[in-house]
PDB file of C-alpha atoms in Angstrom:
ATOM      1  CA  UNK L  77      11.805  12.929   8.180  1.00 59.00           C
ATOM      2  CA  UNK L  78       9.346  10.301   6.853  1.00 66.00           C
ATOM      3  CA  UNK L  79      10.737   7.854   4.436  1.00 88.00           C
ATOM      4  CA  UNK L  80       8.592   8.354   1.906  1.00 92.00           C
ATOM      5  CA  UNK L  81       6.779  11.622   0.926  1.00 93.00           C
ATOM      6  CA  UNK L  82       4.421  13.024  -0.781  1.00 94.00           C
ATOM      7  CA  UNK L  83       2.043  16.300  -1.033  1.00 88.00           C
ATOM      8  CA  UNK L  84      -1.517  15.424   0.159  1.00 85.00           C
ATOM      9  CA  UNK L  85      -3.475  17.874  -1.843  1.00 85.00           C
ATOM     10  CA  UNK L  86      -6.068  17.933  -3.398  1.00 93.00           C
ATOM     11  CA  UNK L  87      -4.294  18.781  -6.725  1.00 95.00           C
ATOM     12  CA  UNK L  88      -6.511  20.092  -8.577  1.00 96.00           C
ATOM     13  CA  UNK L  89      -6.374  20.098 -12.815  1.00 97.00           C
ATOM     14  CA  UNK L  90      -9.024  20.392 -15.693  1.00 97.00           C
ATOM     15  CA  UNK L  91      -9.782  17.872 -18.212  1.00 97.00           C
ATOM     16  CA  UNK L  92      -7.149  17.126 -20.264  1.00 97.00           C
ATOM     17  CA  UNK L  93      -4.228  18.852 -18.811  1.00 97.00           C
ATOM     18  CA  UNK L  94      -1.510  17.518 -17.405  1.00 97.00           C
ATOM     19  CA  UNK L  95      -1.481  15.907 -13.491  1.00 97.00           C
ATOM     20  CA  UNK L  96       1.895  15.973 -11.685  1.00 97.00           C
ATOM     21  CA  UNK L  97       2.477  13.782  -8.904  1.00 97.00           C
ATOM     22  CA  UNK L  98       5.890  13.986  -7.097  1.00 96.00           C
ATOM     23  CA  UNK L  99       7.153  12.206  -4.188  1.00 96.00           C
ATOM     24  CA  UNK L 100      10.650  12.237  -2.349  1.00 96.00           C
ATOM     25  CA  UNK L 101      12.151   9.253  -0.304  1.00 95.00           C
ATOM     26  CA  UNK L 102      14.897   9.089   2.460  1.00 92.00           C
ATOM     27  CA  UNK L 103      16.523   5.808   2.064  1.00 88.00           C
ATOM     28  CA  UNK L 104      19.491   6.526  -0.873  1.00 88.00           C
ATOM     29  CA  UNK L 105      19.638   2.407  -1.534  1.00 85.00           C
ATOM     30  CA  UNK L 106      15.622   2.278  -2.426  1.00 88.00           C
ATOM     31  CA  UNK L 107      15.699   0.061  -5.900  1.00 86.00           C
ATOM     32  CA  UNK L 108      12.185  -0.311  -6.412  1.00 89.00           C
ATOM     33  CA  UNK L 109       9.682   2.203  -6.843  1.00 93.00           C
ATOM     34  CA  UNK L 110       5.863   2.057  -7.713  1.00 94.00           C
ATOM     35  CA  UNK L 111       2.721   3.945  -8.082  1.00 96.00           C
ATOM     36  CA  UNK L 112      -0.914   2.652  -6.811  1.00 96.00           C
ATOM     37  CA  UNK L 113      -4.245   4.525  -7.610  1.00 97.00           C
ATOM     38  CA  UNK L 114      -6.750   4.143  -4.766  1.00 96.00           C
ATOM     39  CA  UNK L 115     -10.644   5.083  -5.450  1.00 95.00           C
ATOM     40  CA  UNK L 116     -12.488   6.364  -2.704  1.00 91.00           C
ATOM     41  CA  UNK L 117     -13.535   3.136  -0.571  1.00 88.00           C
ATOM     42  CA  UNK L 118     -11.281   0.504  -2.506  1.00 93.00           C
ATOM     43  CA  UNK L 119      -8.241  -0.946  -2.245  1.00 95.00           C
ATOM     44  CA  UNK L 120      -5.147   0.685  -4.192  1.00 95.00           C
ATOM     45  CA  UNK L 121      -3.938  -0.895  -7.411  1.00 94.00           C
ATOM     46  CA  UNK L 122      -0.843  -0.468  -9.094  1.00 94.00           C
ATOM     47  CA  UNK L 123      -0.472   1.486 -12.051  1.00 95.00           C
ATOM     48  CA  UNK L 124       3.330   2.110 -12.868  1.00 93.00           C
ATOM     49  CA  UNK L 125       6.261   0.196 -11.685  1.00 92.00           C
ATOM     50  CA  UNK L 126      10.122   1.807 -12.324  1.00 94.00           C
ATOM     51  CA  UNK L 127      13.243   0.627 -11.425  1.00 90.00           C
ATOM     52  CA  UNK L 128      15.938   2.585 -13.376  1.00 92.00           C
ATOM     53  CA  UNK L 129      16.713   6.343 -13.591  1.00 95.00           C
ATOM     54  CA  UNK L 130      14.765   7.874 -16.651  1.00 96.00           C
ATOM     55  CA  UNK L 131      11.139   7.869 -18.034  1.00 96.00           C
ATOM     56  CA  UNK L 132       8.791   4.862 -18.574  1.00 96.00           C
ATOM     57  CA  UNK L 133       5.745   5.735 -19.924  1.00 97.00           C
ATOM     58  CA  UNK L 134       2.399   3.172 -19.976  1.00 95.00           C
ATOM     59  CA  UNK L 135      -0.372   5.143 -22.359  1.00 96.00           C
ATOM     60  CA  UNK L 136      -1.390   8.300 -20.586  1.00 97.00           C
ATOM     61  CA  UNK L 137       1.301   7.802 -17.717  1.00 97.00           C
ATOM     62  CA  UNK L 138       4.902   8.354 -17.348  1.00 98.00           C
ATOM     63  CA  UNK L 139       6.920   7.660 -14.123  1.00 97.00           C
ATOM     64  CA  UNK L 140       9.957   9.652 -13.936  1.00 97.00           C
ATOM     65  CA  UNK L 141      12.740   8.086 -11.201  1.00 97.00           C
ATOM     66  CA  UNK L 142      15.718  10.143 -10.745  1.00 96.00           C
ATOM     67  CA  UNK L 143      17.769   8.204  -7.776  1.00 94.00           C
ATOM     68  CA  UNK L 144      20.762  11.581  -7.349  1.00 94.00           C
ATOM     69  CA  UNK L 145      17.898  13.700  -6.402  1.00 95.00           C
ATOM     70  CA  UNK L 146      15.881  10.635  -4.410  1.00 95.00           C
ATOM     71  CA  UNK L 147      12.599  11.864  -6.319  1.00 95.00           C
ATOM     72  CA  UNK L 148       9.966   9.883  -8.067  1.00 97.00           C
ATOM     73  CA  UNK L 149       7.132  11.598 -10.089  1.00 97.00           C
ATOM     74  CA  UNK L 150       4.346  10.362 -12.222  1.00 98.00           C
ATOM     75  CA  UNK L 151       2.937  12.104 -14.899  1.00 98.00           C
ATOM     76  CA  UNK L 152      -0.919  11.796 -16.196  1.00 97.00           C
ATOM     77  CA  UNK L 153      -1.191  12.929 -19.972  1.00 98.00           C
ATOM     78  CA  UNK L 154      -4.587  13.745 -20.991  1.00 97.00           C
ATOM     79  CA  UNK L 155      -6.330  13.864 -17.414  1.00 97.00           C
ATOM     80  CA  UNK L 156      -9.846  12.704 -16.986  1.00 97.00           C
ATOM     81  CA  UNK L 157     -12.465  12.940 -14.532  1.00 96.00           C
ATOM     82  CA  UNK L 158     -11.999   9.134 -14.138  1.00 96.00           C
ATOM     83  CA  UNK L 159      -8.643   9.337 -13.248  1.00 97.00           C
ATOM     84  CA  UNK L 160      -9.645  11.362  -9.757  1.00 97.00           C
ATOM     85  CA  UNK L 161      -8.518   9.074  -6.971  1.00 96.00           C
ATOM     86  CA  UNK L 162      -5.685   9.564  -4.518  1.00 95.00           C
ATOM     87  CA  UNK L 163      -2.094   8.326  -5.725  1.00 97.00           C
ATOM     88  CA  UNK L 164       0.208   6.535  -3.474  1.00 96.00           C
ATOM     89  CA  UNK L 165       4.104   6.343  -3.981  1.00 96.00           C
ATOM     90  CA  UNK L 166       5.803   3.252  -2.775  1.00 94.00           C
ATOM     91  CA  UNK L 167       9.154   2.572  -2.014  1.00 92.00           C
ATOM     92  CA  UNK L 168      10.867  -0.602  -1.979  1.00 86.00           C
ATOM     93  CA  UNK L 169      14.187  -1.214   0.518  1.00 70.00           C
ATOM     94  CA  UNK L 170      17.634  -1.558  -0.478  1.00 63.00           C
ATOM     95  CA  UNK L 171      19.301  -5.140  -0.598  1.00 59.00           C
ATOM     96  CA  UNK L 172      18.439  -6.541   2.466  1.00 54.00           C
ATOM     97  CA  UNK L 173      15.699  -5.358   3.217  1.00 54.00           C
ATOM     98  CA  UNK L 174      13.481  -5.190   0.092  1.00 59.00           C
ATOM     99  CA  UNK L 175      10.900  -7.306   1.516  1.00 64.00           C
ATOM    100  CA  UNK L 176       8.578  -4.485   2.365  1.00 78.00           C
ATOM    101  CA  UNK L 177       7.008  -1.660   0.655  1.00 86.00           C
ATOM    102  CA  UNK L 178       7.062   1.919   2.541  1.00 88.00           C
ATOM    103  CA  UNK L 179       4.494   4.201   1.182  1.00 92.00           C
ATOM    104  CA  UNK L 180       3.615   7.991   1.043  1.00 93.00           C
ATOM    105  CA  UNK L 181       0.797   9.628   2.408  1.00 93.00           C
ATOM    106  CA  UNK L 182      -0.525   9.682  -1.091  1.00 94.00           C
ATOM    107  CA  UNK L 183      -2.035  12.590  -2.904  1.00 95.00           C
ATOM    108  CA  UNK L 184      -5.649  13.331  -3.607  1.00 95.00           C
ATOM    109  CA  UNK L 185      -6.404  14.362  -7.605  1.00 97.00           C
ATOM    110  CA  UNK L 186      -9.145  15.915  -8.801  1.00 97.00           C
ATOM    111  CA  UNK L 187     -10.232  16.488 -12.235  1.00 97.00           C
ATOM    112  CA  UNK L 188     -12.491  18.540 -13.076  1.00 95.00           C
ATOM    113  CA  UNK L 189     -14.863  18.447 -16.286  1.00 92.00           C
TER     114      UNK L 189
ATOM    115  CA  UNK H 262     -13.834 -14.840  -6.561  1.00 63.00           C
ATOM    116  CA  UNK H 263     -11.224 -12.148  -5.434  1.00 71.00           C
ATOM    117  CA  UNK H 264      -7.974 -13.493  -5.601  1.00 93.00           C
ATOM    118  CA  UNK H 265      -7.201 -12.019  -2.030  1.00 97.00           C
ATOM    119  CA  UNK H 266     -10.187 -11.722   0.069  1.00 97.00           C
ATOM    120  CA  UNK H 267     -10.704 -10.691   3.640  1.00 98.00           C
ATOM    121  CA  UNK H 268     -13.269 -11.063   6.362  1.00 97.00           C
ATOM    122  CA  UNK H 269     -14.398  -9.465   7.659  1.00 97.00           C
ATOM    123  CA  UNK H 270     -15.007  -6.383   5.887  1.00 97.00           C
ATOM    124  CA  UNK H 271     -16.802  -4.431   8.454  1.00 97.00           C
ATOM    125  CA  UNK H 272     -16.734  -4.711  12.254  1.00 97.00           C
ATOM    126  CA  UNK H 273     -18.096  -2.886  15.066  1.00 97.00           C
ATOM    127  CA  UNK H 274     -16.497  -3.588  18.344  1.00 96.00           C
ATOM    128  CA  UNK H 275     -15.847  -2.321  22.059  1.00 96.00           C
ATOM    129  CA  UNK H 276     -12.729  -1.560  24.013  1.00 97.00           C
ATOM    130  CA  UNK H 277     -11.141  -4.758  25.167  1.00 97.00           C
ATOM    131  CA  UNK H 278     -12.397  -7.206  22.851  1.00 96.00           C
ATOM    132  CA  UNK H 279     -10.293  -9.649  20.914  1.00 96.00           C
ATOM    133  CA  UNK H 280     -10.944  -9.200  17.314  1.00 96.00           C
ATOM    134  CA  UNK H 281      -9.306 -11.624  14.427  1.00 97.00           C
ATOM    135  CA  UNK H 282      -9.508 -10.408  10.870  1.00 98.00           C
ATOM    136  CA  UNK H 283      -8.492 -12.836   8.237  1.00 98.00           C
ATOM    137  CA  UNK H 284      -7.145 -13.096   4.807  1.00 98.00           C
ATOM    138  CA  UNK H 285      -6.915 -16.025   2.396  1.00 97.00           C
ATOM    139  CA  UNK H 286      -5.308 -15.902  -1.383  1.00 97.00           C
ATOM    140  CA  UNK H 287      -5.621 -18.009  -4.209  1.00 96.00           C
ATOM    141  CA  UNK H 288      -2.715 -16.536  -6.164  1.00 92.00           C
ATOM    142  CA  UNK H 289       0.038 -18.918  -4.524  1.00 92.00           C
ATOM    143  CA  UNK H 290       2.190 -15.871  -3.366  1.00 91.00           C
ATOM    144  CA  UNK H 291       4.712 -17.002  -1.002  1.00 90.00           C
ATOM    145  CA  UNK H 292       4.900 -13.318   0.621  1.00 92.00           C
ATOM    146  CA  UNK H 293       1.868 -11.893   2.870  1.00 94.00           C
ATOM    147  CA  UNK H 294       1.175  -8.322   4.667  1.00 95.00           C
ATOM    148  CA  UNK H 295      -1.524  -6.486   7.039  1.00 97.00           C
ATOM    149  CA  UNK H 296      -1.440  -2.792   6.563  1.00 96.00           C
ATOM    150  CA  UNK H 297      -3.251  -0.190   8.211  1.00 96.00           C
ATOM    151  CA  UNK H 298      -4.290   2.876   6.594  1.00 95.00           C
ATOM    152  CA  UNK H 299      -5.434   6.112   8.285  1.00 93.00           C
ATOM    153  CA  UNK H 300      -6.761   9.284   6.655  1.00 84.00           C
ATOM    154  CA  UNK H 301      -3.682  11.470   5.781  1.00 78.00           C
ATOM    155  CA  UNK H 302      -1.248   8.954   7.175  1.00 81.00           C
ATOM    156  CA  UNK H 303      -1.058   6.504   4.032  1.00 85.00           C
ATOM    157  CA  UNK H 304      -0.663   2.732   4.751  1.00 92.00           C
ATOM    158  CA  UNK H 305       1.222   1.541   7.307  1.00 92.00           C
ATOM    159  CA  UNK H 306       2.967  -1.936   7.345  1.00 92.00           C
ATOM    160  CA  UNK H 307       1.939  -3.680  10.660  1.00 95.00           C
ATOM    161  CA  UNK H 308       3.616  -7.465  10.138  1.00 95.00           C
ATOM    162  CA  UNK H 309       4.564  -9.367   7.248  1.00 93.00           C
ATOM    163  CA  UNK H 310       5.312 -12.988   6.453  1.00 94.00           C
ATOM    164  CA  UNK H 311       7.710 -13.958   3.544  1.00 90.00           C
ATOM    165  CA  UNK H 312       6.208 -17.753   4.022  1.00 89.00           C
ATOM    166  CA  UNK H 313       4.896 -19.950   6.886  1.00 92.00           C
ATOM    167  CA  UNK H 314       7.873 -19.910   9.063  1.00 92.00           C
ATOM    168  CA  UNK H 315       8.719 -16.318   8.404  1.00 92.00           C
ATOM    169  CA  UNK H 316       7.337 -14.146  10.180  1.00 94.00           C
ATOM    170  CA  UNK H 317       8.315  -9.996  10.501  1.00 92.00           C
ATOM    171  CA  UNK H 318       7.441  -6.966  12.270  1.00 93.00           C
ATOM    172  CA  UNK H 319       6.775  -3.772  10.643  1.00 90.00           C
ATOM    173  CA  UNK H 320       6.253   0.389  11.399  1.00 87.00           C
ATOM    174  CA  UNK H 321       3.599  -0.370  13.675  1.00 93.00           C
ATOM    175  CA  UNK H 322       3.247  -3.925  15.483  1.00 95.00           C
ATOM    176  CA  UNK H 323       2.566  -2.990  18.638  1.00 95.00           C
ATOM    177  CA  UNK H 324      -0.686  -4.171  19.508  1.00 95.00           C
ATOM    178  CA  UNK H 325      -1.149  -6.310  16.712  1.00 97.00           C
ATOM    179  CA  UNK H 326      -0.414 -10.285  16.560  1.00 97.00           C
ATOM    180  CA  UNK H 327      -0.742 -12.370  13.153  1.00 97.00           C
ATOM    181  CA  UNK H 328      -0.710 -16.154  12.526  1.00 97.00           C
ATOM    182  CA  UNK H 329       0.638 -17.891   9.135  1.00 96.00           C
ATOM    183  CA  UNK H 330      -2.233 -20.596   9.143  1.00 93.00           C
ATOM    184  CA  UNK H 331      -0.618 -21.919   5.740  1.00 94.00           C
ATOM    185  CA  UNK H 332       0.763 -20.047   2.742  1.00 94.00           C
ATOM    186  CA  UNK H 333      -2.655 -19.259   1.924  1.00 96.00           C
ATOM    187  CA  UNK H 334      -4.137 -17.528   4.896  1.00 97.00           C
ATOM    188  CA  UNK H 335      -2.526 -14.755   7.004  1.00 98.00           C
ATOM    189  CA  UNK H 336      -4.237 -13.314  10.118  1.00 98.00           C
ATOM    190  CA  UNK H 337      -4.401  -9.862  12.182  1.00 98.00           C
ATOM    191  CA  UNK H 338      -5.550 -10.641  15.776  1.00 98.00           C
ATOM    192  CA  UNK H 339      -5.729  -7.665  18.076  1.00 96.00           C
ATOM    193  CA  UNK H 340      -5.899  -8.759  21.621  1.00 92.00           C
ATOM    194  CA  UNK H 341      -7.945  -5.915  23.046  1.00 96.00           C
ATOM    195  CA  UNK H 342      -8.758  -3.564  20.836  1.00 96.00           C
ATOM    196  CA  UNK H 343      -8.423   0.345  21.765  1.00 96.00           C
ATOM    197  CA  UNK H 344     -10.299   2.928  20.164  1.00 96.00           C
ATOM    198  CA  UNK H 345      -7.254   4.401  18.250  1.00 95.00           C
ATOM    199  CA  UNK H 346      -7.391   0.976  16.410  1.00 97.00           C
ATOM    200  CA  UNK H 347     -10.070   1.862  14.342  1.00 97.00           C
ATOM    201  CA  UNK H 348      -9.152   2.078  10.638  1.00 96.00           C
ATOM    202  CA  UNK H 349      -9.043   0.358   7.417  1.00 97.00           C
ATOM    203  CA  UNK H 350      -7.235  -2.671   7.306  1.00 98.00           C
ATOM    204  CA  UNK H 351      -5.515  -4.246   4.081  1.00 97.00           C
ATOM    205  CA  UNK H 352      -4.379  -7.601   3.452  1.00 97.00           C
ATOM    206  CA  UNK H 353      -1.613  -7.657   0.460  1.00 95.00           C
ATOM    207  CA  UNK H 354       0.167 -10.380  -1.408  1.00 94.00           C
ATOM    208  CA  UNK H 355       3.384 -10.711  -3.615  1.00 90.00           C
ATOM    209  CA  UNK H 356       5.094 -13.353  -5.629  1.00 85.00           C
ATOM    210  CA  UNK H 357       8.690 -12.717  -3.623  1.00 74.00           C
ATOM    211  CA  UNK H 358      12.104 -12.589  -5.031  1.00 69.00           C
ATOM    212  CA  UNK H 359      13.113 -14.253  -8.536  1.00 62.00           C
ATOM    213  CA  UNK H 360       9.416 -13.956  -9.661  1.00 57.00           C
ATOM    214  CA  UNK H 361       8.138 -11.262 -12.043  1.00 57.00           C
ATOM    215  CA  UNK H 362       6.810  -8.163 -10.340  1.00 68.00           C
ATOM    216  CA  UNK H 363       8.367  -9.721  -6.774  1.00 69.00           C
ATOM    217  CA  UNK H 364       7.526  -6.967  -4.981  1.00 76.00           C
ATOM    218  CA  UNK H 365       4.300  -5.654  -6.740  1.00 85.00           C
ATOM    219  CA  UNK H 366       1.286  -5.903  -4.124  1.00 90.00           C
ATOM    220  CA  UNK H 367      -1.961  -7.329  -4.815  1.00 93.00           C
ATOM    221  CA  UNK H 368      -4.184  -6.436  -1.794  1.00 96.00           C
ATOM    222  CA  UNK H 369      -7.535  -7.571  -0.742  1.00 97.00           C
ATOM    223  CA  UNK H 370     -11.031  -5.617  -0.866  1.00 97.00           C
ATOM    224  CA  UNK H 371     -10.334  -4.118   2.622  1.00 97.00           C
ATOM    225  CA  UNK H 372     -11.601  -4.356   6.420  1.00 97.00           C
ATOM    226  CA  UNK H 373     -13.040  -0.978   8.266  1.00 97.00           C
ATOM    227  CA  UNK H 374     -12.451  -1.731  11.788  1.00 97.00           C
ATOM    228  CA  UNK H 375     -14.327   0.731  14.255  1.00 97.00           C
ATOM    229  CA  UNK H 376     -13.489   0.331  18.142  1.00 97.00           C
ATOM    230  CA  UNK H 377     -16.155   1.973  20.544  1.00 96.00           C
TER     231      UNK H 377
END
């Protein structure tokens, strides 16, 4: 089982709806848990960060963490054809080993107009 | 400037060759990593250094060699590059424990790595 997964897509949603983005991880004492978008060609950048179980929401995004069920989702309000990239999950070691980020195998998003 | 740049960001080489990529920062993070990212395979951690005398393996170091020239500058050698080498190659930074964001990673612009 990989540590940290995801479905690779393409998820596919029209303007304006509502993208879900899910991803599972193995390790039960993960405390940190983040969301990059990547653009074709560039380098991923993070757009949500969550650390406790519950909603956070940033404008058009919510990240959802529920740590019983080892799931972490992010939720894109609103979708636009900018917001097309792929979406990695990253997972962040227990104490003792949080040093290192373990990510997914991301998922690809399209919007279409 | 970028505050993590690498070099350099597109190289060619054969099987066998000794290839060095390189990454300086200007954000004074104390914590450095080289991933490797493959299509459908995400990134993959390949060493990381929590400062200048720390230095770590990760999922896939074998292969790979890095040097902590100063906090500033971290570096990927690979010793003789093999054709399943070739992929894109990211540099990443982050402030470390007791900082805000400790373990959110700035990375660098990328470096495509192709081995013939």
């Amino acid at each position: 089982q990989k540590e940290v997964e995801q479905n690779s897509g393409p998820l596919s949603v029209p303007e304006g709806a509502i993208a879900s983005l899910n991803c599972t991880y193995s390790d039960r004492g993960s405390q940190s848990f983040f969301w990059y978008r990547q653009y074709s060609g560039k380098s991923p950048e993070l757009i949500m960060s969550i650390y406790s179980n519950g909603d956070k929401e940033d404008g058009r995004f919510t990240a959802q963490l529920n740590k019983a069920s080892q799931y972490v989702s992010l939720l894109i309000r609103d979708s636009q054809p900018s917001d097309s990239a792929t979406y990695l999950c990253a997972v962040n070691g227990p104490p003792g080993n949080t040093g290192k980020l373990i990510f997914g195998q991301g998922t690809t998003l399209q919007v279409k107009p | 400037d970028a505050d993590v740049t690498q070099t350099p960001r597109n190289r060619i080489t054969k099987t066998g060759k000794r290839i060095m990529l390189e990454c300086s920062q200007t954000k004074g993070h104390d914590r450095m990593y080289w991933y490797r990212q493959d299509p459908g395979l995400g990134l993959r951690l390949i060493y990381y250094s929590f400062d200048v005398k720390d230095i770590n393996k990760g999922e896939i170091s074998d292969g790979y060699s890095v040097s902590r020239q100063a906090q500033a500058k971290f570096s990927l050698s690979l010793e003789s590059a093999i054709p399943n080498q070739t992929a894109l190659y990211f540099c990443a930074t982050s402030p470390g424990t007791g900082s805000s964001g400790a373990n959110v990673l700035t990375f660098g612009a990328g470096s495509r790595l192709t081995v013939l």
